[in-house]
Short mmCIF file of C-alpha atoms in Angstrom, two decimals:
data_model
loop_
_atom_site.label_atom_id
_atom_site.label_comp_id
_atom_site.label_asym_id
_atom_site.label_seq_id
_atom_site.Cartn_x
_atom_site.Cartn_y
_atom_site.Cartn_z
CA UNK A 1 -60.58 -0.66 10.25
CA UNK A 2 -61.98 1.50 8.77
CA UNK A 3 -61.43 5.58 8.08
CA UNK A 4 -62.86 8.45 6.51
CA UNK A 5 -63.12 12.24 7.22
CA UNK A 6 -65.94 12.84 9.47
CA UNK A 7 -69.37 14.46 8.56
CA UNK A 8 -73.29 13.72 8.91
CA UNK A 9 -76.12 14.95 6.77
CA UNK A 10 -79.41 15.31 6.62
CA UNK A 11 -81.78 14.31 4.65
CA UNK A 12 -84.92 13.08 2.84
CA UNK A 13 -85.01 10.52 0.23
CA UNK A 14 -89.05 10.28 -0.98
CA UNK A 15 -90.47 7.75 -3.00
CA UNK A 16 -88.22 6.08 -3.96
CA UNK A 17 -88.02 1.89 -4.68
CA UNK A 18 -86.40 0.60 -1.78
CA UNK A 19 -84.37 -2.53 -2.24
CA UNK A 20 -82.75 -4.20 0.86
CA UNK A 21 -82.31 -8.05 0.45
CA UNK A 22 -80.71 -8.56 3.28
CA UNK A 23 -84.08 -7.28 5.38
CA UNK A 24 -86.30 -8.83 2.77
CA UNK A 25 -87.51 -4.99 1.86
CA UNK A 26 -89.18 -4.42 -1.79
CA UNK A 27 -91.44 -1.72 -1.74
CA UNK A 28 -92.15 1.99 -2.35
CA UNK A 29 -91.19 4.68 1.12
CA UNK A 30 -89.49 7.34 2.33
CA UNK A 31 -86.36 7.30 4.42
CA UNK A 32 -85.03 10.04 6.87
CA UNK A 33 -81.61 10.51 7.71
CA UNK A 34 -81.27 12.58 10.75
CA UNK A 35 -77.13 13.48 11.75
CA UNK A 36 -76.10 10.95 9.18
CA UNK A 37 -78.25 7.82 10.98
CA UNK A 38 -81.54 6.32 9.53
CA UNK A 39 -84.73 7.99 11.62
CA UNK A 40 -87.57 7.15 9.38
CA UNK A 41 -88.63 4.85 7.10
CA UNK A 42 -92.80 4.48 6.21
CA UNK A 43 -95.41 7.19 3.48
CA UNK A 44 -94.99 10.64 3.59
CA UNK A 45 -92.78 11.27 6.40
CA UNK A 46 -91.95 13.87 8.03
CA UNK A 47 -88.96 16.41 5.93
CA UNK A 48 -87.98 18.06 8.99
CA UNK A 49 -86.27 20.46 7.05
CA UNK A 50 -83.98 18.54 5.85
CA UNK A 51 -82.66 18.79 2.05
CA UNK A 52 -85.24 16.28 0.51
CA UNK A 53 -84.44 13.73 -3.12
CA UNK A 54 -86.24 12.95 -5.07
CA UNK A 55 -86.90 8.82 -5.76
CA UNK A 56 -89.60 8.93 -7.66
CA UNK A 57 -88.87 6.18 -10.32
CA UNK A 58 -85.70 5.42 -9.05
CA UNK A 59 -84.35 2.03 -6.70
CA UNK A 60 -82.81 3.13 -2.97
CA UNK A 61 -79.81 0.15 -2.15
CA UNK A 62 -77.89 -0.07 0.83
CA UNK A 63 -74.63 0.95 -0.87
CA UNK A 64 -71.99 -0.85 -1.79
CA UNK A 65 -69.21 -2.50 0.01
CA UNK A 66 -65.19 -3.03 -2.72
CA UNK A 67 -63.17 -4.93 -0.73
CA UNK A 68 -60.59 -5.25 -3.82
CA UNK A 69 -58.72 -1.99 -4.47
CA UNK A 70 -55.94 -0.47 -5.34
CA UNK A 71 -54.98 3.16 -4.59
CA UNK A 72 -51.57 2.74 -5.84
CA UNK A 73 -50.14 5.27 -2.59
CA UNK A 74 -47.88 4.96 -1.38
CA UNK A 75 -45.79 4.37 -4.53
CA UNK A 76 -47.76 5.92 -7.38
CA UNK A 77 -50.06 9.07 -6.29
CA UNK A 78 -49.17 9.78 -10.41
CA UNK A 79 -52.11 6.66 -10.30
CA UNK A 80 -54.31 7.51 -7.50
CA UNK A 81 -54.47 8.52 -4.22
CA UNK A 82 -56.62 7.86 -1.51
CA UNK A 83 -58.94 11.39 -1.82
CA UNK A 84 -59.07 10.54 -5.93
CA UNK A 85 -60.13 6.66 -5.49
CA UNK A 86 -62.95 7.45 -2.71
CA UNK A 87 -64.28 10.56 -4.43
CA UNK A 88 -64.51 7.71 -7.56
CA UNK A 89 -65.68 4.70 -5.12
CA UNK A 90 -68.53 7.64 -3.88
CA UNK A 91 -69.37 7.97 -7.41
CA UNK A 92 -69.78 4.31 -8.17
CA UNK A 93 -72.11 4.17 -5.30
CA UNK A 94 -69.59 2.41 -2.72
CA UNK A 95 -69.53 4.15 1.24
CA UNK A 96 -66.28 1.69 1.94
CA UNK A 97 -63.64 0.25 0.07
CA UNK A 98 -60.34 -1.86 1.41
CA UNK A 99 -57.20 -1.24 -0.47
CA UNK A 100 -54.32 -4.08 -1.45
CA UNK A 101 -51.05 -3.70 0.19
CA UNK A 102 -49.13 -3.91 -3.24
CA UNK A 103 -47.49 -0.64 -2.92
CA UNK A 104 -44.58 1.48 -3.24
CA UNK A 105 -43.58 0.48 -0.41
CA UNK A 106 -45.38 -2.78 0.28
CA UNK A 107 -47.82 -2.58 3.45
CA UNK A 108 -45.94 -4.65 5.16
CA UNK A 109 -45.05 -2.73 9.01
CA UNK A 110 -46.96 -0.27 11.31
CA UNK A 111 -45.37 2.88 10.17
CA UNK A 112 -46.37 2.18 6.87
CA UNK A 113 -49.98 1.09 8.10
CA UNK A 114 -49.96 3.99 9.99
CA UNK A 115 -49.41 6.47 7.16
CA UNK A 116 -52.01 5.07 5.66
CA UNK A 117 -54.51 5.19 7.80
CA UNK A 118 -54.05 9.09 8.49
CA UNK A 119 -53.96 10.37 5.39
CA UNK A 120 -57.51 8.71 5.35
CA UNK A 121 -58.86 10.38 8.31
CA UNK A 122 -58.21 13.62 6.50
CA UNK A 123 -58.93 12.78 2.86
CA UNK A 124 -61.32 10.38 2.22
CA UNK A 125 -64.78 10.28 0.64
CA UNK A 126 -65.89 7.43 1.85
CA UNK A 127 -64.73 4.74 4.25
CA UNK A 128 -61.43 2.96 3.60
CA UNK A 129 -59.81 0.33 5.31
CA UNK A 130 -56.13 -1.18 4.30
CA UNK A 131 -54.80 -5.03 3.94
CA UNK A 132 -51.30 -5.72 5.29
CA UNK A 133 -49.39 -8.36 3.36
CA UNK A 134 -49.08 -11.51 4.14
CA UNK A 135 -45.36 -11.84 3.99
CA UNK A 136 -42.81 -9.05 4.18
CA UNK A 137 -42.07 -7.36 1.00
CA UNK A 138 -44.87 -10.16 -0.48
CA UNK A 139 -41.75 -12.00 -1.65
CA UNK A 140 -43.67 -15.00 0.31
CA UNK A 141 -40.25 -15.51 2.29
CA UNK A 142 -41.04 -14.72 6.35
CA UNK A 143 -44.22 -14.09 7.66
CA UNK A 144 -44.94 -10.11 8.27
CA UNK A 145 -46.03 -8.97 12.11
CA UNK A 146 -49.19 -10.03 11.35
CA UNK A 147 -50.21 -9.18 15.06
CA UNK A 148 -49.49 -5.75 15.23
CA UNK A 149 -50.35 -5.47 11.78
CA UNK A 150 -53.81 -5.96 13.50
CA UNK A 151 -52.98 -4.13 16.40
CA UNK A 152 -52.28 -1.09 14.04
CA UNK A 153 -56.22 -0.96 12.37
CA UNK A 154 -55.03 -3.25 8.90
CA UNK A 155 -58.58 -5.23 8.04
CA UNK A 156 -56.60 -8.35 6.86
CA UNK A 157 -53.84 -9.64 4.86
CA UNK A 158 -52.99 -10.48 1.47
CA UNK A 159 -49.94 -10.60 -0.69
CA UNK A 160 -52.73 -9.75 -3.92
CA UNK A 161 -50.73 -9.71 -7.01
CA UNK A 162 -48.36 -12.90 -6.05
CA UNK A 163 -49.46 -16.05 -4.83
CA UNK A 164 -47.85 -17.64 -1.10
CA UNK A 165 -46.16 -20.42 -3.18
CA UNK A 166 -44.84 -22.69 0.46
CA UNK A 167 -47.67 -24.08 1.32
CA UNK A 168 -45.97 -24.14 4.64
CA UNK A 169 -45.48 -20.62 5.26
CA UNK A 170 -49.69 -20.38 4.25
CA UNK A 171 -50.57 -22.71 6.45
CA UNK A 172 -48.93 -20.84 9.55
CA UNK A 173 -50.96 -17.38 7.79
CA UNK A 174 -54.18 -19.09 8.39
CA UNK A 175 -52.99 -19.99 12.00
CA UNK A 176 -52.63 -16.35 12.88
CA UNK A 177 -56.50 -15.63 12.28
CA UNK A 178 -56.98 -16.96 15.82
CA UNK A 179 -54.99 -14.25 16.96
CA UNK A 180 -55.37 -11.56 14.48
CA UNK A 181 -59.41 -11.94 13.44
CA UNK A 182 -58.51 -11.17 10.60
CA UNK A 183 -58.98 -12.75 6.78
CA UNK A 184 -56.38 -13.92 4.83
CA UNK A 185 -57.64 -12.49 0.77
CA UNK A 186 -55.48 -15.06 -1.65
CA UNK A 187 -54.49 -14.53 -5.01
CA UNK A 188 -54.55 -18.06 -6.21
CA UNK A 189 -51.92 -18.38 -8.84
CA UNK A 190 -49.22 -21.20 -9.27
CA UNK A 191 -46.65 -19.31 -11.51
CA UNK A 192 -44.49 -22.47 -12.97
CA UNK A 193 -48.14 -22.71 -15.27
CA UNK A 194 -49.23 -18.89 -16.03
CA UNK A 195 -45.09 -18.19 -16.40
CA UNK A 196 -45.41 -15.71 -18.62
CA UNK A 197 -48.81 -15.85 -20.00
CA UNK A 198 -49.98 -13.18 -21.71
CA UNK A 199 -54.10 -13.98 -21.56
CA UNK A 200 -56.08 -17.18 -21.33
CA UNK A 201 -54.61 -20.51 -22.80
CA UNK A 202 -57.08 -21.20 -25.47
CA UNK A 203 -58.71 -20.90 -29.24
CA UNK A 204 -58.10 -17.40 -28.81
CA UNK A 205 -54.17 -16.98 -27.77
CA UNK A 206 -53.44 -19.69 -30.20
CA UNK A 207 -54.95 -17.67 -32.88
CA UNK A 208 -52.69 -14.15 -31.72
CA UNK A 209 -50.02 -15.65 -30.93
CA UNK A 210 -49.71 -15.04 -27.02
CA UNK A 211 -48.49 -17.29 -24.59
CA UNK A 212 -51.41 -18.77 -22.83
CA UNK A 213 -52.19 -17.93 -19.29
CA UNK A 214 -54.10 -21.68 -17.98
CA UNK A 215 -57.58 -21.89 -16.13
CA UNK A 216 -55.47 -24.59 -14.16
CA UNK A 217 -52.61 -21.79 -12.71
CA UNK A 218 -55.47 -20.52 -10.80
CA UNK A 219 -57.45 -23.68 -9.27
CA UNK A 220 -54.85 -25.48 -8.79
CA UNK A 221 -53.70 -23.10 -6.30
CA UNK A 222 -57.41 -22.57 -5.18
CA UNK A 223 -57.45 -26.21 -4.58
CA UNK A 224 -54.82 -25.77 -2.80
CA UNK A 225 -56.03 -23.30 -0.47
CA UNK A 226 -58.66 -23.88 0.82
CA UNK A 227 -57.12 -27.33 1.35
CA UNK A 228 -54.91 -25.69 4.06
CA UNK A 229 -58.32 -24.01 5.11
CA UNK A 230 -60.20 -26.80 6.17
CA UNK A 231 -57.76 -28.85 7.42
CA UNK A 232 -56.92 -25.24 10.27
CA UNK A 233 -60.71 -24.80 10.25
CA UNK A 234 -59.53 -20.95 9.30
CA UNK A 235 -61.60 -19.02 7.81
CA UNK A 236 -60.53 -17.74 4.28
CA UNK A 237 -60.55 -15.33 0.73
CA UNK A 238 -60.18 -15.88 -2.68
CA UNK A 239 -59.52 -13.26 -4.78
CA UNK A 240 -60.42 -12.39 -8.53
CA UNK A 241 -62.16 -16.43 -9.35
CA UNK A 242 -62.04 -17.03 -12.96
CA UNK A 243 -62.53 -20.39 -14.21
CA UNK A 244 -65.18 -22.82 -13.87
CA UNK A 245 -62.52 -25.38 -11.86
CA UNK A 246 -62.23 -22.69 -9.61
CA UNK A 247 -65.94 -22.42 -8.80
CA UNK A 248 -66.32 -25.96 -8.76
CA UNK A 249 -63.28 -26.30 -6.06
CA UNK A 250 -65.15 -23.27 -4.24
CA UNK A 251 -68.36 -25.20 -4.42
CA UNK A 252 -67.06 -28.33 -3.10
CA UNK A 253 -65.60 -26.69 0.12
CA UNK A 254 -68.38 -24.78 1.13
CA UNK A 255 -70.35 -28.34 1.42
CA UNK A 256 -67.69 -29.95 3.42
CA UNK A 257 -68.13 -27.04 6.06
CA UNK A 258 -64.87 -25.09 4.70
CA UNK A 259 -64.99 -21.12 5.93
CA UNK A 260 -64.72 -19.49 2.79
CA UNK A 261 -65.59 -16.95 0.19
CA UNK A 262 -64.97 -16.25 -3.09
CA UNK A 263 -65.42 -12.91 -4.87
CA UNK A 264 -65.37 -11.98 -9.11
CA UNK A 265 -64.72 -8.65 -10.62
CA UNK A 266 -67.62 -7.54 -13.04
CA UNK A 267 -65.12 -7.80 -16.09
CA UNK A 268 -64.66 -11.46 -15.63
CA UNK A 269 -68.59 -11.60 -15.05
CA UNK A 270 -69.30 -9.80 -18.26
CA UNK A 271 -66.69 -10.09 -21.22
CA UNK A 272 -64.71 -13.64 -22.09
CA UNK A 273 -61.41 -14.09 -24.40
CA UNK A 274 -62.58 -13.42 -27.40
CA UNK A 275 -62.56 -9.64 -26.74
CA UNK A 276 -58.84 -9.81 -26.53
CA UNK A 277 -58.82 -10.06 -30.01
CA UNK A 278 -58.98 -6.46 -30.31
CA UNK A 279 -55.90 -5.78 -28.68
CA UNK A 280 -56.66 -3.81 -26.26
CA UNK A 281 -54.65 -3.14 -23.59
CA UNK A 282 -57.13 -2.25 -21.43
CA UNK A 283 -58.81 -5.85 -21.53
CA UNK A 284 -54.92 -7.30 -19.98
CA UNK A 285 -56.00 -8.02 -16.32
CA UNK A 286 -54.36 -10.79 -14.32
CA UNK A 287 -56.12 -13.27 -13.61
CA UNK A 288 -57.01 -13.22 -17.81
CA UNK A 289 -60.34 -12.84 -19.14
CA UNK A 290 -61.33 -16.60 -19.78
CA UNK A 291 -63.94 -18.68 -22.12
CA UNK A 292 -67.51 -18.83 -22.61
CA UNK A 293 -68.02 -21.87 -20.38
CA UNK A 294 -65.71 -20.46 -17.37
CA UNK A 295 -67.60 -16.66 -17.54
CA UNK A 296 -71.33 -19.19 -17.71
CA UNK A 297 -69.23 -20.73 -14.43
CA UNK A 298 -69.32 -17.72 -12.69
CA UNK A 299 -72.45 -16.21 -13.20
CA UNK A 300 -74.11 -18.82 -12.03
CA UNK A 301 -72.19 -18.91 -9.10
CA UNK A 302 -73.25 -15.68 -8.02
CA UNK A 303 -76.18 -15.75 -8.93
CA UNK A 304 -76.74 -19.08 -6.22
CA UNK A 305 -74.33 -17.84 -3.29
CA UNK A 306 -71.22 -19.78 -4.26
CA UNK A 307 -69.59 -16.37 -5.20
CA UNK A 308 -71.13 -14.10 -2.59
CA UNK A 309 -68.95 -10.74 -3.50
CA UNK A 310 -68.23 -8.86 -6.57
CA UNK A 311 -64.97 -6.59 -6.31
CA UNK A 312 -63.92 -4.50 -8.55
CA UNK A 313 -59.90 -5.06 -8.40
CA UNK A 314 -59.71 -1.41 -9.13
CA UNK A 315 -56.63 -1.75 -10.51
CA UNK A 316 -55.48 2.53 -12.20
CA UNK A 317 -52.26 2.35 -14.81
CA UNK A 318 -50.87 5.64 -15.72
CA UNK A 319 -51.80 6.39 -19.88
CA UNK A 320 -48.16 5.83 -21.61
CA UNK A 321 -48.23 2.46 -19.28
CA UNK A 322 -51.24 1.31 -20.93
CA UNK A 323 -50.20 2.91 -24.89
CA UNK A 324 -48.50 0.25 -25.45
CA UNK A 325 -48.64 -3.05 -27.94
CA UNK A 326 -50.91 -5.55 -25.30
CA UNK A 327 -48.26 -7.81 -24.62
CA UNK A 328 -45.98 -5.23 -23.44
CA UNK A 329 -48.88 -4.07 -21.13
CA UNK A 330 -48.94 -4.41 -17.15
CA UNK A 331 -52.25 -6.14 -16.07
CA UNK A 332 -54.80 -4.14 -14.29
CA UNK A 333 -58.11 -2.35 -15.51
CA UNK A 334 -59.69 0.54 -13.21
CA UNK A 335 -64.12 -0.09 -12.39
CA UNK A 336 -64.72 1.35 -9.37
CA UNK A 337 -67.20 4.15 -11.09
CA UNK A 338 -68.91 1.35 -14.06
CA UNK A 339 -69.51 -1.68 -12.37
CA UNK A 340 -72.78 -1.18 -10.88
CA UNK A 341 -73.61 -0.37 -14.96
CA UNK A 342 -71.62 -2.61 -16.51
CA UNK A 343 -73.76 -5.77 -14.28
CA UNK A 344 -76.64 -3.65 -14.92
CA UNK A 345 -76.66 -3.43 -18.46
CA UNK A 346 -74.71 -7.60 -19.27
CA UNK A 347 -76.39 -9.28 -16.22
CA UNK A 348 -79.79 -7.48 -14.68
CA UNK A 349 -81.07 -6.21 -17.64
CA UNK A 350 -81.11 -9.61 -20.23
CA UNK A 351 -82.33 -12.03 -17.41
CA UNK A 352 -79.13 -13.20 -15.70
CA UNK A 353 -79.26 -11.90 -12.58
CA UNK A 354 -81.88 -10.33 -10.60
CA UNK A 355 -81.30 -6.92 -9.38
CA UNK A 356 -81.63 -7.65 -5.47
CA UNK A 357 -78.90 -10.56 -5.92
CA UNK A 358 -76.84 -8.00 -7.58
CA UNK A 359 -77.14 -5.58 -4.84
CA UNK A 360 -76.60 -8.36 -2.29
CA UNK A 361 -73.11 -9.46 -4.40
CA UNK A 362 -72.32 -5.39 -3.87
CA UNK A 363 -73.00 -4.81 -0.42
CA UNK A 364 -73.24 -7.18 1.90
CA UNK A 365 -72.10 -9.64 1.00
CA UNK A 366 -68.80 -8.04 0.51
CA UNK A 367 -68.88 -6.61 4.23
CA UNK A 368 -69.55 -10.34 5.55
CA UNK A 369 -66.85 -11.55 3.94
CA UNK A 370 -64.39 -9.06 6.36
CA UNK A 371 -66.51 -9.04 9.37
CA UNK A 372 -68.15 -5.89 8.29
CA UNK A 373 -71.17 -4.44 9.72
CA UNK A 374 -73.41 -4.64 6.26
CA UNK A 375 -74.83 -1.79 4.89
CA UNK A 376 -78.42 -1.85 5.99
CA UNK A 377 -81.71 0.48 5.34
CA UNK A 378 -83.35 0.07 9.50
CA UNK A 379 -83.83 2.79 11.85
CA UNK A 380 -81.01 3.52 13.93
CA UNK A 381 -78.38 1.69 11.45
CA UNK A 382 -75.83 4.46 10.44
CA UNK A 383 -76.91 5.92 6.59
CA UNK A 384 -74.59 4.33 3.84
CA UNK A 385 -77.11 4.75 0.70
CA UNK A 386 -76.88 4.09 -3.04
CA UNK A 387 -79.54 5.90 -5.33
CA UNK A 388 -79.52 3.98 -8.39
CA UNK A 389 -80.95 5.59 -11.42
CA UNK A 390 -81.65 1.88 -13.16
CA UNK A 391 -83.02 3.02 -16.52
CA UNK A 392 -80.24 6.18 -17.57
CA UNK A 393 -77.86 4.80 -20.37
CA UNK A 394 -74.77 6.67 -20.68
CA UNK A 395 -71.49 7.23 -22.51
CA UNK A 396 -68.29 5.83 -20.15
CA UNK A 397 -65.80 8.43 -20.81
CA UNK A 398 -67.62 10.88 -21.89
CA UNK A 399 -67.48 13.16 -18.54
CA UNK A 400 -64.57 11.48 -17.17
CA UNK A 401 -63.82 9.84 -14.38
CA UNK A 402 -63.08 11.25 -10.55
CA UNK A 403 -60.23 8.76 -10.25
CA UNK A 404 -56.78 9.37 -11.88
CA UNK A 405 -56.24 7.20 -14.40
CA UNK A 406 -58.69 5.98 -17.10
CA UNK A 407 -57.82 2.68 -18.68
CA UNK A 408 -61.37 0.99 -18.11
CA UNK A 409 -62.66 -2.40 -19.95
CA UNK A 410 -65.64 -0.18 -20.97
CA UNK A 411 -64.31 3.24 -22.46
CA UNK A 412 -66.43 4.38 -25.25
CA UNK A 413 -69.74 1.65 -24.53
CA UNK A 414 -73.25 2.96 -23.43
CA UNK A 415 -74.42 1.65 -20.50
CA UNK A 416 -77.78 1.40 -18.47
CA UNK A 417 -77.74 2.70 -15.15
CA UNK A 418 -76.17 5.60 -12.74
CA UNK A 419 -76.00 6.30 -9.35
CA UNK A 420 -77.96 9.41 -8.07
CA UNK A 421 -76.42 9.83 -4.75
CA UNK A 422 -73.96 7.92 -2.27
CA UNK A 423 -74.27 8.61 1.53
CA UNK A 424 -71.29 7.10 3.46
CA UNK A 425 -70.79 6.95 6.88
CA UNK A 426 -74.25 9.62 7.50
CA UNK A 427 -72.30 11.87 5.16
CA UNK A 428 -73.20 13.09 1.06
CA UNK A 429 -70.45 11.54 -0.65
CA UNK A 430 -71.73 11.89 -4.35
CA UNK A 431 -74.47 13.49 -6.43
CA UNK A 432 -74.48 13.11 -9.64
#
């Protein structure tokens, strides 16, 4: 389900604070990689002539997995390509990403999917998987050939950007999990309620005079899709949750035994709708930034594991598309290269989230949500590692982005935390 150009490196990371939350590791250790595989973990390991990376004062952790990325190919290669998007992922500490299917054309056939896989095998800097659409053209009228797409290599199914409005069609899509074994990932929005909303419906939208997008437009669809998943006894993944009511629905469903996972984005975990008062088009996203109460609920859910996945929803746009008044700008922001630093700065440093919890939600949690092998620091495991400097500060945008687009919600801000090394599928993909 994941595809990448091949390679394998030899290296030793010396005297790093090794943290693997899933394995209960948090201690100063050396880690040696032979031919892309972790071969030794301990103190004073033999370098064996390998490249030695100084890890003193740094954190070595399982590399990150981002299950919600827009690579814009085919169709908008001016905004992002497989090569540029995976290079951005490597710079952000990711060893694997999953790409959404709302491209031009939509990834709704084995032919389109096959072309992407072929390109990834030649160009991808980190392993990348491709979700196929749930419905043909993402029009919500007819299911795609889900079994054929799974056989062709689809990593999952989603109509991200559009909800599956028909409950009957959504039920049938869930039933196909028995055949495909692939997760259904849903964008939860009731268009009759969100309508032409530009931002969260509340005091700020009223003051600015913008059409509001109420939180109930998300949570009512979250409740419906969880109910269908529970009835069919099939797993479901909820994309980019933003509202307290959505968290409540997910928590209740998990308590009832529904096989569900949910994700939150860095921007929803850090910002509120008050930020939109700046009228910066880079703060316009779907779902929108919501209230401080919603943000608090999301952070609490990430901390207690109700939300087990942090995903960037990396959505590149050409500069001219965002260089317009807020209400005319498209939804979406980039995030691959800034996610860890933003969350370390705004959640870990203030004490809202322990560092090991953040690492788990960015690595093992996303992998498990899609049935992927979680990255782990264990002898015999393929090396998927990220070396983090949690103390260094840097200014976003100062050195440019590896992504082809720069519509970041963090432009000009100073963050604490930087990726120094990414090893993805046994190969050094980034050194910074």
